[in-house]
PDB file of C-alpha atoms and ligand atoms in Angstrom:
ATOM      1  CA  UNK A   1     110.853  95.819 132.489  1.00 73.00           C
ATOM      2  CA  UNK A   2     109.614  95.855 128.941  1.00 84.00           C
ATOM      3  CA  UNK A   3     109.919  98.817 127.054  1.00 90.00           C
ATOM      4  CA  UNK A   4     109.137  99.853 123.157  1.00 91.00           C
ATOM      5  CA  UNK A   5     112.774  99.361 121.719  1.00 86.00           C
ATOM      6  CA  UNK A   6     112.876  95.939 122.644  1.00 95.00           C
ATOM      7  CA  UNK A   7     109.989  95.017 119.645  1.00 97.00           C
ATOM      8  CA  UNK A   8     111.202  93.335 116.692  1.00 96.00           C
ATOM      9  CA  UNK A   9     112.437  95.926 113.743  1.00 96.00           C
ATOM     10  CA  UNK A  10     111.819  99.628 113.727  1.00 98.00           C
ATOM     11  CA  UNK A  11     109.822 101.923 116.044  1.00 98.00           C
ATOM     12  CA  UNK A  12     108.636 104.934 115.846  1.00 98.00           C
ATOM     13  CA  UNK A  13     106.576 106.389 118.247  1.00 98.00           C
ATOM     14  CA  UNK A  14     104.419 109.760 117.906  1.00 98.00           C
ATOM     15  CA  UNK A  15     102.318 111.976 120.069  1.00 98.00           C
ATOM     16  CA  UNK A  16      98.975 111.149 118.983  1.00 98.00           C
ATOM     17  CA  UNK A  17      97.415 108.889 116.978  1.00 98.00           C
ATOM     18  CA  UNK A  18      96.719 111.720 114.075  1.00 98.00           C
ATOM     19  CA  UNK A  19     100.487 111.713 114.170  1.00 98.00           C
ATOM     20  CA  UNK A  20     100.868 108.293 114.055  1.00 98.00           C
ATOM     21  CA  UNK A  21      98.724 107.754 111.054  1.00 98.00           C
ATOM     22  CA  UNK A  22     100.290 110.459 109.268  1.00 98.00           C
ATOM     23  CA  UNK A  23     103.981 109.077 109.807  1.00 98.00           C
ATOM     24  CA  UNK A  24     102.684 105.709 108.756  1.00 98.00           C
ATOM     25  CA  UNK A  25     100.888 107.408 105.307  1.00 98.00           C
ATOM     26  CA  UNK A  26     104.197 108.678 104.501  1.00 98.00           C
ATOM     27  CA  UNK A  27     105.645 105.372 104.839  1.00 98.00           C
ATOM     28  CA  UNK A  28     102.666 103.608 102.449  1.00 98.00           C
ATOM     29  CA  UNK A  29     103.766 106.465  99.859  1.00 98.00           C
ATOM     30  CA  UNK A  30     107.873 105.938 100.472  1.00 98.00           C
ATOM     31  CA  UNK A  31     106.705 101.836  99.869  1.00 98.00           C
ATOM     32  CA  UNK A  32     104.739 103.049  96.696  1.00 98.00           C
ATOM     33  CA  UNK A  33     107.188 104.954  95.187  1.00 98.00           C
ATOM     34  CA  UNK A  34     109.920 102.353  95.685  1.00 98.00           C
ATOM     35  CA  UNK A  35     107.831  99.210  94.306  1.00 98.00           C
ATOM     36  CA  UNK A  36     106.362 101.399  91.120  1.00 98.00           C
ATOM     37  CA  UNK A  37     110.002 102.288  90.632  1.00 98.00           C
ATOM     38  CA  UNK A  38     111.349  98.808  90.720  1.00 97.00           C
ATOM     39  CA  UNK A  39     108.465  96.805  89.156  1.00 97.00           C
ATOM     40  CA  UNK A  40     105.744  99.336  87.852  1.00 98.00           C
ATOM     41  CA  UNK A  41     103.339  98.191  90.280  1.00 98.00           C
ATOM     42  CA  UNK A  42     102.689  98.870  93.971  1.00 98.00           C
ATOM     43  CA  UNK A  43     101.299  95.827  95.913  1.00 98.00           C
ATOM     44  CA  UNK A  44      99.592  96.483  99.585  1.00 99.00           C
ATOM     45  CA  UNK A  45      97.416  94.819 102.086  1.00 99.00           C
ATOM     46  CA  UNK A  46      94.976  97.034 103.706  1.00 99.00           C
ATOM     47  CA  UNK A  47      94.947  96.547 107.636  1.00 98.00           C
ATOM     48  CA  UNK A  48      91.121  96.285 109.129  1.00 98.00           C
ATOM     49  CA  UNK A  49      89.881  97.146 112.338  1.00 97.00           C
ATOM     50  CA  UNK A  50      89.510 101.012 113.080  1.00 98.00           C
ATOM     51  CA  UNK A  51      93.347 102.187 114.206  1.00 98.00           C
ATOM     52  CA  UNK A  52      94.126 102.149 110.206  1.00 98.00           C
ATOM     53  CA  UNK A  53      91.661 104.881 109.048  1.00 98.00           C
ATOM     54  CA  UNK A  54      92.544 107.756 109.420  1.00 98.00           C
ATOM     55  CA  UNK A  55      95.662 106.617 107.803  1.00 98.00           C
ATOM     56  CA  UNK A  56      93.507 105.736 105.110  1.00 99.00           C
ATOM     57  CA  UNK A  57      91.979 109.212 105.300  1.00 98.00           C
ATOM     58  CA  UNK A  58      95.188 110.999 105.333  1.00 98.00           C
ATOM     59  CA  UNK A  59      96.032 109.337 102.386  1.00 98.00           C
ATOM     60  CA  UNK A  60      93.484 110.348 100.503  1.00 98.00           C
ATOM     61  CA  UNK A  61      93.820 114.176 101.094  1.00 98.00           C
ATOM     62  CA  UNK A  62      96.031 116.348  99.795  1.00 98.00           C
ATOM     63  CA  UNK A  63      99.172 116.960  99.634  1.00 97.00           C
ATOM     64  CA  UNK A  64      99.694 113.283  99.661  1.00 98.00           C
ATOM     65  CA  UNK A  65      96.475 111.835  97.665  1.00 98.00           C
ATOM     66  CA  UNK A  66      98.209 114.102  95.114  1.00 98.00           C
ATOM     67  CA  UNK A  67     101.665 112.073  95.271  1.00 97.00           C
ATOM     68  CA  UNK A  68     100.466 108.189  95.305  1.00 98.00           C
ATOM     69  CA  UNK A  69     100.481 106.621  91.765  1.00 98.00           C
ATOM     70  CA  UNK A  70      97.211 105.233  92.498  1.00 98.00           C
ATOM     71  CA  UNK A  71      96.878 103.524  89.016  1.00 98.00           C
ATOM     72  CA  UNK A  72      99.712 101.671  89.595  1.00 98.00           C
ATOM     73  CA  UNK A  73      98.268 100.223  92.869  1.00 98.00           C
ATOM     74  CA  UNK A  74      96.977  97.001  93.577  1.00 98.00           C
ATOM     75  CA  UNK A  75      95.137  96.282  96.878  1.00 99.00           C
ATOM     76  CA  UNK A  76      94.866  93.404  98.959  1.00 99.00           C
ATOM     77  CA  UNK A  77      93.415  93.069 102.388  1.00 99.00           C
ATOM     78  CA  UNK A  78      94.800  91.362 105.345  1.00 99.00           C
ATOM     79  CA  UNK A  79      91.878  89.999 106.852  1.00 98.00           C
ATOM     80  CA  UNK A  80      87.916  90.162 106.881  1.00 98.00           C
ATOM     81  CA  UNK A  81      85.150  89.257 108.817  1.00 98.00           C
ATOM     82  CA  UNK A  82      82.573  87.242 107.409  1.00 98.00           C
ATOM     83  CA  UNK A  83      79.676  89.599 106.618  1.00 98.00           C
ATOM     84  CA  UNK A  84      78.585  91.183 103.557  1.00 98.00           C
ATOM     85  CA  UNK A  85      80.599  94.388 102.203  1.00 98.00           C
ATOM     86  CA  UNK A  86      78.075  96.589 103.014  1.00 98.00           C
ATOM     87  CA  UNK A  87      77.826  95.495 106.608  1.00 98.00           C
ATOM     88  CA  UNK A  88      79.254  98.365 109.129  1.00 98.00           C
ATOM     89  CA  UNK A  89      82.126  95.559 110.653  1.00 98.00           C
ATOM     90  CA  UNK A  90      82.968  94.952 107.170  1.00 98.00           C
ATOM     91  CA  UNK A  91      87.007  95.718 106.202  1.00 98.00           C
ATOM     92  CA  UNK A  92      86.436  96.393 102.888  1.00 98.00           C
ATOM     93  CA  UNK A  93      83.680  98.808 103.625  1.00 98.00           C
ATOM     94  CA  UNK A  94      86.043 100.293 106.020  1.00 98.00           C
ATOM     95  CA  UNK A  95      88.979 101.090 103.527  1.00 98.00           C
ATOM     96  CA  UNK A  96      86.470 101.755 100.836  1.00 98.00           C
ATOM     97  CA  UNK A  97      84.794 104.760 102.345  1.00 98.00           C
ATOM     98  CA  UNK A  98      88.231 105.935 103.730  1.00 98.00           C
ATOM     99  CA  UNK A  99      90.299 105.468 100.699  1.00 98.00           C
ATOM    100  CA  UNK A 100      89.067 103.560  98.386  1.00 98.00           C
ATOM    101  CA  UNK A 101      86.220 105.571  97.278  1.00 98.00           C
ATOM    102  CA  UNK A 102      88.225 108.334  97.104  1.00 98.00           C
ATOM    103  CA  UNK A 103      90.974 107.768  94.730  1.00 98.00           C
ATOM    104  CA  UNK A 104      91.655 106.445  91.076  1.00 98.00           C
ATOM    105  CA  UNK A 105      92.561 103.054  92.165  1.00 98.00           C
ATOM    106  CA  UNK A 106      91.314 101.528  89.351  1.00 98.00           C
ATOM    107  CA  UNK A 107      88.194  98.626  90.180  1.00 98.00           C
ATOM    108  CA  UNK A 108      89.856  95.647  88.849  1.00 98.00           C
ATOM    109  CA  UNK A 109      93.158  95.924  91.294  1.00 98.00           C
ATOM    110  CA  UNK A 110      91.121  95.882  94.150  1.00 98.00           C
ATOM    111  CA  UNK A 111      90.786  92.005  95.959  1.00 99.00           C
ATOM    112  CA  UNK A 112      88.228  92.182  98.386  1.00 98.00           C
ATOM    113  CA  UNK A 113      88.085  88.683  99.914  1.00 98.00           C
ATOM    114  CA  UNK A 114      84.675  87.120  99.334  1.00 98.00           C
ATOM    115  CA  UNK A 115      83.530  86.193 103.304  1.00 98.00           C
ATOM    116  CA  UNK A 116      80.074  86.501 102.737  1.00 98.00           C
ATOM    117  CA  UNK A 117      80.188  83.318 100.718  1.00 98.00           C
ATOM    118  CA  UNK A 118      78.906  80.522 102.297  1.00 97.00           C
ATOM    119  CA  UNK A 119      81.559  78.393 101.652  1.00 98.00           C
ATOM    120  CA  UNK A 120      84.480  80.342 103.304  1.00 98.00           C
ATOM    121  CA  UNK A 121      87.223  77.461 102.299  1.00 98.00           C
ATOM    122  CA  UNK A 122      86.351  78.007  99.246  1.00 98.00           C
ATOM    123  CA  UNK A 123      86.637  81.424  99.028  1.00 98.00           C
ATOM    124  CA  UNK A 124      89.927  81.630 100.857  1.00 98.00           C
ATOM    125  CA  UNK A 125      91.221  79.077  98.394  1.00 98.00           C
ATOM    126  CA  UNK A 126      90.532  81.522  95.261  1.00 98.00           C
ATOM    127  CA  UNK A 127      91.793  84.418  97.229  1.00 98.00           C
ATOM    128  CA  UNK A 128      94.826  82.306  97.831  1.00 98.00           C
ATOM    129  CA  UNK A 129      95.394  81.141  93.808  1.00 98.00           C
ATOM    130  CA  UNK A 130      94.558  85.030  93.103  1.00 98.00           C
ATOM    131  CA  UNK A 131      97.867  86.247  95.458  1.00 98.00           C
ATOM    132  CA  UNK A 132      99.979  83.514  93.807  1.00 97.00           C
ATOM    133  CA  UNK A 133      98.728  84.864  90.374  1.00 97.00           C
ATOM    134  CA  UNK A 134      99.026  88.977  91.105  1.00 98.00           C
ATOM    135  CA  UNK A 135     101.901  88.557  93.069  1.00 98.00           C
ATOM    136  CA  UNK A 136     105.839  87.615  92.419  1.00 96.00           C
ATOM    137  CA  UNK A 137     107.382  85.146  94.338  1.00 95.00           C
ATOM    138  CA  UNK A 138     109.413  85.574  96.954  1.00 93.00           C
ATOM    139  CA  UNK A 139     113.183  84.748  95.779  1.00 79.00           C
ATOM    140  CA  UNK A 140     113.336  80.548  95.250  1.00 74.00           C
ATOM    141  CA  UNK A 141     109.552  79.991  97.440  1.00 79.00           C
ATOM    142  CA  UNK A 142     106.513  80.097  96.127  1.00 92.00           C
ATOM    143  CA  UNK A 143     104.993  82.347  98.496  1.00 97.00           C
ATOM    144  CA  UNK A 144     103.371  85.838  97.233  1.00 98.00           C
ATOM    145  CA  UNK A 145     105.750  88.674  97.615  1.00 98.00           C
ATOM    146  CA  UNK A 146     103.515  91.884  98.555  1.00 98.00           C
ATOM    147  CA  UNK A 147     105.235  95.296  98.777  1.00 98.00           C
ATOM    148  CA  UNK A 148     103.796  96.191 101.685  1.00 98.00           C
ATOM    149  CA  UNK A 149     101.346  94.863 104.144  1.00 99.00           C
ATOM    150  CA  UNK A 150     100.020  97.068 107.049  1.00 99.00           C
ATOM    151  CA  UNK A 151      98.879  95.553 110.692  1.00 99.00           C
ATOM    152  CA  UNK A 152      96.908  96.100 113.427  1.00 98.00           C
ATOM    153  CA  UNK A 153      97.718  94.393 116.970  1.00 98.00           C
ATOM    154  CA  UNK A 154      94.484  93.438 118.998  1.00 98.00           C
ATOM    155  CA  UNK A 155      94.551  93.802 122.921  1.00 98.00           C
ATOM    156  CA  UNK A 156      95.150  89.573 122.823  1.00 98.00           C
ATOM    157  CA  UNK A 157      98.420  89.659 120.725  1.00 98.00           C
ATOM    158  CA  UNK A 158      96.058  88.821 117.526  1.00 98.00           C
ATOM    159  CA  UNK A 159      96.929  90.614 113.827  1.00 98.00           C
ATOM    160  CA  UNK A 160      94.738  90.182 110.405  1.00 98.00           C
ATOM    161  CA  UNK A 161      92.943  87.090 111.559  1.00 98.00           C
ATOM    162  CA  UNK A 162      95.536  85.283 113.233  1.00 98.00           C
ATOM    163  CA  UNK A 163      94.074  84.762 116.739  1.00 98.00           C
ATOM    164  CA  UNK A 164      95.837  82.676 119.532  1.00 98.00           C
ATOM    165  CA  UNK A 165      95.642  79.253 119.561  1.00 98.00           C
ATOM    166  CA  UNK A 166      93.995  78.997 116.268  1.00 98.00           C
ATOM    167  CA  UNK A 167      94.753  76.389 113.529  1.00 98.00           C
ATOM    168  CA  UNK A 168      95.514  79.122 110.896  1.00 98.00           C
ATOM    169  CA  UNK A 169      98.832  79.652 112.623  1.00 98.00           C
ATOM    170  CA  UNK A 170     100.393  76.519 111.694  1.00 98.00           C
ATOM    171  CA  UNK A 171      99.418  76.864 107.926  1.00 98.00           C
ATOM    172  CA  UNK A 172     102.549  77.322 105.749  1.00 96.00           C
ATOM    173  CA  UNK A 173     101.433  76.185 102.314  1.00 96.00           C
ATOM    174  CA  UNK A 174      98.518  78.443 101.550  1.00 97.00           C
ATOM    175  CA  UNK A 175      98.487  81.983 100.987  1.00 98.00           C
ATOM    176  CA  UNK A 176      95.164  83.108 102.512  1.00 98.00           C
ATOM    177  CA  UNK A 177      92.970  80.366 104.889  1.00 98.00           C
ATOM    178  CA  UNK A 178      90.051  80.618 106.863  1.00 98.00           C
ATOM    179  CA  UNK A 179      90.199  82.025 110.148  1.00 98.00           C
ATOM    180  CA  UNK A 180      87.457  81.894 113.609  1.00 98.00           C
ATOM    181  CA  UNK A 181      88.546  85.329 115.840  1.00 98.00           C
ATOM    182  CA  UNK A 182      87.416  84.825 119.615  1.00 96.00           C
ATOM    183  CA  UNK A 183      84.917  87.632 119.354  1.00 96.00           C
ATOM    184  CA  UNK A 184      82.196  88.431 116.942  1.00 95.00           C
ATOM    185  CA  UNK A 185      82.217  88.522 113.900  1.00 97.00           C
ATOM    186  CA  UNK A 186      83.773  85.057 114.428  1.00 97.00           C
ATOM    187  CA  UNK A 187      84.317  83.882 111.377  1.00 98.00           C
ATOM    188  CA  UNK A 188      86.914  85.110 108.955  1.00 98.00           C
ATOM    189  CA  UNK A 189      89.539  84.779 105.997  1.00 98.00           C
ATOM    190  CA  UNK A 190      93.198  85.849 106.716  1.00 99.00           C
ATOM    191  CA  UNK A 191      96.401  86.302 104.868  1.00 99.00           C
ATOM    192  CA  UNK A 192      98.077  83.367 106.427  1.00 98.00           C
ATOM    193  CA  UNK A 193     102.041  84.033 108.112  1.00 98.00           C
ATOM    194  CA  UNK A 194     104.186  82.816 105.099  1.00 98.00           C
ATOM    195  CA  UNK A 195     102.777  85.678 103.545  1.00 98.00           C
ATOM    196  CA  UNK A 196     103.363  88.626 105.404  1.00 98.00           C
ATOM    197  CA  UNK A 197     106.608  86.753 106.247  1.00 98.00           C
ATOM    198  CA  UNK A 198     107.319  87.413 102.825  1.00 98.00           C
ATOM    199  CA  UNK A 199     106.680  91.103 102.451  1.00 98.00           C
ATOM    200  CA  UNK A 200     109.146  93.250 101.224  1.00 98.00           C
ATOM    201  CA  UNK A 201     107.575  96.016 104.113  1.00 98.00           C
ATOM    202  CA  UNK A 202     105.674  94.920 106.776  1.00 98.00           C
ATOM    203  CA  UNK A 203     104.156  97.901 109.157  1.00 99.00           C
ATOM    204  CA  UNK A 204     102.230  97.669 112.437  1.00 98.00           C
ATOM    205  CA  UNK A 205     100.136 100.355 113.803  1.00 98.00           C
ATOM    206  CA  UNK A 206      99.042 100.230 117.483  1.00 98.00           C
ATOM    207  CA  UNK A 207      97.110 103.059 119.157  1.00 98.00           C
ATOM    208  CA  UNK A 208      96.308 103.144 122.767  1.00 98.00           C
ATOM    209  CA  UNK A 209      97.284 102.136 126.058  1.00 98.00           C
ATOM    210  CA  UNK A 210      94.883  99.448 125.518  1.00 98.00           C
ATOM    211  CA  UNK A 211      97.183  97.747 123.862  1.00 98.00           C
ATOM    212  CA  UNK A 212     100.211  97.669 126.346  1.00 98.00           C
ATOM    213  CA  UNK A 213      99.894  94.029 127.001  1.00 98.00           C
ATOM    214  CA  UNK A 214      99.835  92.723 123.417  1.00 98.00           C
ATOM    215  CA  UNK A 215     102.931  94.779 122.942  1.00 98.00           C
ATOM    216  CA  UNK A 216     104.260  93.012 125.956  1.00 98.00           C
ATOM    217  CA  UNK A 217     103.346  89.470 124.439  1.00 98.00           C
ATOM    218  CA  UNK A 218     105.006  90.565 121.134  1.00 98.00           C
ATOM    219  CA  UNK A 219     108.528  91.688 123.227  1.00 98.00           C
ATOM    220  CA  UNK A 220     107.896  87.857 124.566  1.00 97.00           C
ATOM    221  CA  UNK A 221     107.158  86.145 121.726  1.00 98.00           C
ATOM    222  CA  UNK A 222     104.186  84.967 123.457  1.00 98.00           C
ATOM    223  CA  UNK A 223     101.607  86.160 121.111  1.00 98.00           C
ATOM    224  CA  UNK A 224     100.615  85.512 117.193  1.00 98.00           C
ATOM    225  CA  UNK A 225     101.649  88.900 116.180  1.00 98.00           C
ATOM    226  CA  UNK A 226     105.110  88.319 117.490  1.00 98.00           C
ATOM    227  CA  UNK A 227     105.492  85.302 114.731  1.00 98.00           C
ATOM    228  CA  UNK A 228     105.372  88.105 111.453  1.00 98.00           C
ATOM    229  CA  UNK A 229     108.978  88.126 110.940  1.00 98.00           C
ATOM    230  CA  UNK A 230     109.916  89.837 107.327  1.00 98.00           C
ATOM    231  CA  UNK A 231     112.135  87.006 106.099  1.00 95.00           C
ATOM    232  CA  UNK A 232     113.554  90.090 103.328  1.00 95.00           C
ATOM    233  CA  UNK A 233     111.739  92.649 104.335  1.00 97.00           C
ATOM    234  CA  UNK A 234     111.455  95.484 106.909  1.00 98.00           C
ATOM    235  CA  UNK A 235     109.524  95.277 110.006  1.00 98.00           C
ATOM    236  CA  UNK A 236     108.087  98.789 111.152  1.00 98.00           C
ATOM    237  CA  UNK A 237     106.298  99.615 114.302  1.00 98.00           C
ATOM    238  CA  UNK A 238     104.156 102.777 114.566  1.00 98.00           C
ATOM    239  CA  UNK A 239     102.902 103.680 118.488  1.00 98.00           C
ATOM    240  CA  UNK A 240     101.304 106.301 119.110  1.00 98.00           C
ATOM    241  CA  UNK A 241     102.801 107.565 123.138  1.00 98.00           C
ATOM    242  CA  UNK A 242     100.071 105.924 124.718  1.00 98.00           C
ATOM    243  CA  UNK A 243     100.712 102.705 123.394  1.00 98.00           C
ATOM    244  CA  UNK A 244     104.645 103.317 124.200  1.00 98.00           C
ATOM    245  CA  UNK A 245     103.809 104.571 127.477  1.00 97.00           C
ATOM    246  CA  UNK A 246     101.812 100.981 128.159  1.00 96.00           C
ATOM    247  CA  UNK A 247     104.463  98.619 127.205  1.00 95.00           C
TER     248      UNK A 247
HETATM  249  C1  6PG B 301      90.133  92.785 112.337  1.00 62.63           C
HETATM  250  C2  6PG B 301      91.524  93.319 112.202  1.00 62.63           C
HETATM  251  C3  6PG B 301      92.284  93.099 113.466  1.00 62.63           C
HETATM  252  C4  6PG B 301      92.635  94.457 113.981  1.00 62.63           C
HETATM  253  C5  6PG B 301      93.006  94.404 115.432  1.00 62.63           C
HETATM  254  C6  6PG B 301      93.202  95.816 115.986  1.00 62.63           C
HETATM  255  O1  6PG B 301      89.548  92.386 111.328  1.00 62.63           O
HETATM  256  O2  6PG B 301      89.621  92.850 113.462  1.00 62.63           O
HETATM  257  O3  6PG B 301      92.177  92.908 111.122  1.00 62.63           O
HETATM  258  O4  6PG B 301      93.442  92.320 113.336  1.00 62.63           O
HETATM  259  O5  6PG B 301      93.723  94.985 113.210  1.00 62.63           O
HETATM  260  O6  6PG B 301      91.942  93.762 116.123  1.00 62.63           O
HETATM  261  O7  6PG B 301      91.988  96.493 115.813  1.00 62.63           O
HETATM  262  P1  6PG B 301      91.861  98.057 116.177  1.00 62.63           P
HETATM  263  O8  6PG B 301      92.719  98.778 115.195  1.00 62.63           O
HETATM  264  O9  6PG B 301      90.394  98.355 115.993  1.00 62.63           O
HETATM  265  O10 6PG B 301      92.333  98.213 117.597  1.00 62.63           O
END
């Protein structure tokens, strides 16, 4: 008998999912105002997929759009599907109308990774150099040390791009890498695991009884999200109760 306490790290689980995404906004803003007080600069990658936006939308009303530092943000993105930034499945477009759009992060500290391109190695390699270049390391590695990365789990175990079985899982000495998901849009670029290994906060967010089994596969270590293990760093799990109820 699985149950939600037996996930890796912290979990909290909330009533609904506006609950959920509000207790996860407040922990984006706790993350922000640690890392801007420690190093001037707060470092996040943006979760795809739908569950995150109404996080994204919470944190860009008051009270709390009025409490982020947002010049001293810098946003990443954990994953994106290979279409152009304007298309509807897009991430980016996602996070921009949600959040992006709506604050004073300024232009230049926002990554998007370049999908669209044709040549997606290519593109995953610059997005790569530019993490190793924005980013401090993490203690004696090499890797880029984000503040804080935030996660979606899909119903197969899969987070960012990181799908079972795939290649991509295996990579250890690149920072971002291209990705194929097992559903449409199938090709992608994805922050690769020594990177959100790395993270000095790592946070997942998982809506929906939907998503009982993945949950299951994480508690088993049978799935690719159950591999992001915060090497120094804090592992966070938000549920909403009928994702806890699932498990
Ligand atoms: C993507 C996402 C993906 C997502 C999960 C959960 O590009 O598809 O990065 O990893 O987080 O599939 O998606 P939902 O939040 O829509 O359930």
């Amino acid at each position: 008998m699985s149950s939600p306490g037996k996930l890796p790290g912290m979990v909290t689980v909330l009533d609904s999912p506006e609950a959920m995404a509000g207790a996860a906004a407040d922990w984006v803003l706790e993350a922000a105002a640690d890392a801007a007080a420690a190093s001037g600069r707060f470092r996040i990658a943006l979760a795809g997929g739908s569950t995150p936006r109404r996080l994204y939308q919470l944190l860009a009303a008051s009270p709390r759009r009025e409490r982020a530092q947002w010049s001293r943000w810098e946003v990443y993105f954990g994953d994106e599907r290979a279409v152009p930034p304007e298309d509807p499945s897009s991430n980016y477009r996602m996070a921009r109308e949600a959040l992006l759009d709506q604050v004073a992060v300024p232009p230049a500290a926002i990554h998007r990774m370049e999908a669209e391109r044709v040549d997606l190695e290519a593109a995953a390699a610059e997005y790569s150099s530019m993490l190793a270049a924005t980013c401090p390391p993490i203690g004696t590695e090499d890797v880029p040390r984000l503040d804080a990365v935030l996660l979606g789990l899909g119903e197969n175990g899969h987070t960012a791009s990181l799908f079972p079985g795939e290649p991509v899982l295996e990579v250890t000495d690149r920072w971002a890498a291209r990705a194929r998901a097992d559903y449409a849009p199938f090709d992608r670029i994805t922050l690769t695991l020594p990177v959100l290994d790395a993270a000095a906060r790592v946070a997942f967010l998982v809506a929906g009884a939907g998503k009982g089994e993945a949950l299951r596969g994480v508690i088993a270590g049978s799935v690719p999200a159950a591999r992001v293990r915060p090497i120094q760093g804090e592992l966070r799990w938000f549920l909403d109760s009928a994702a806890a109820g699932a498990v």
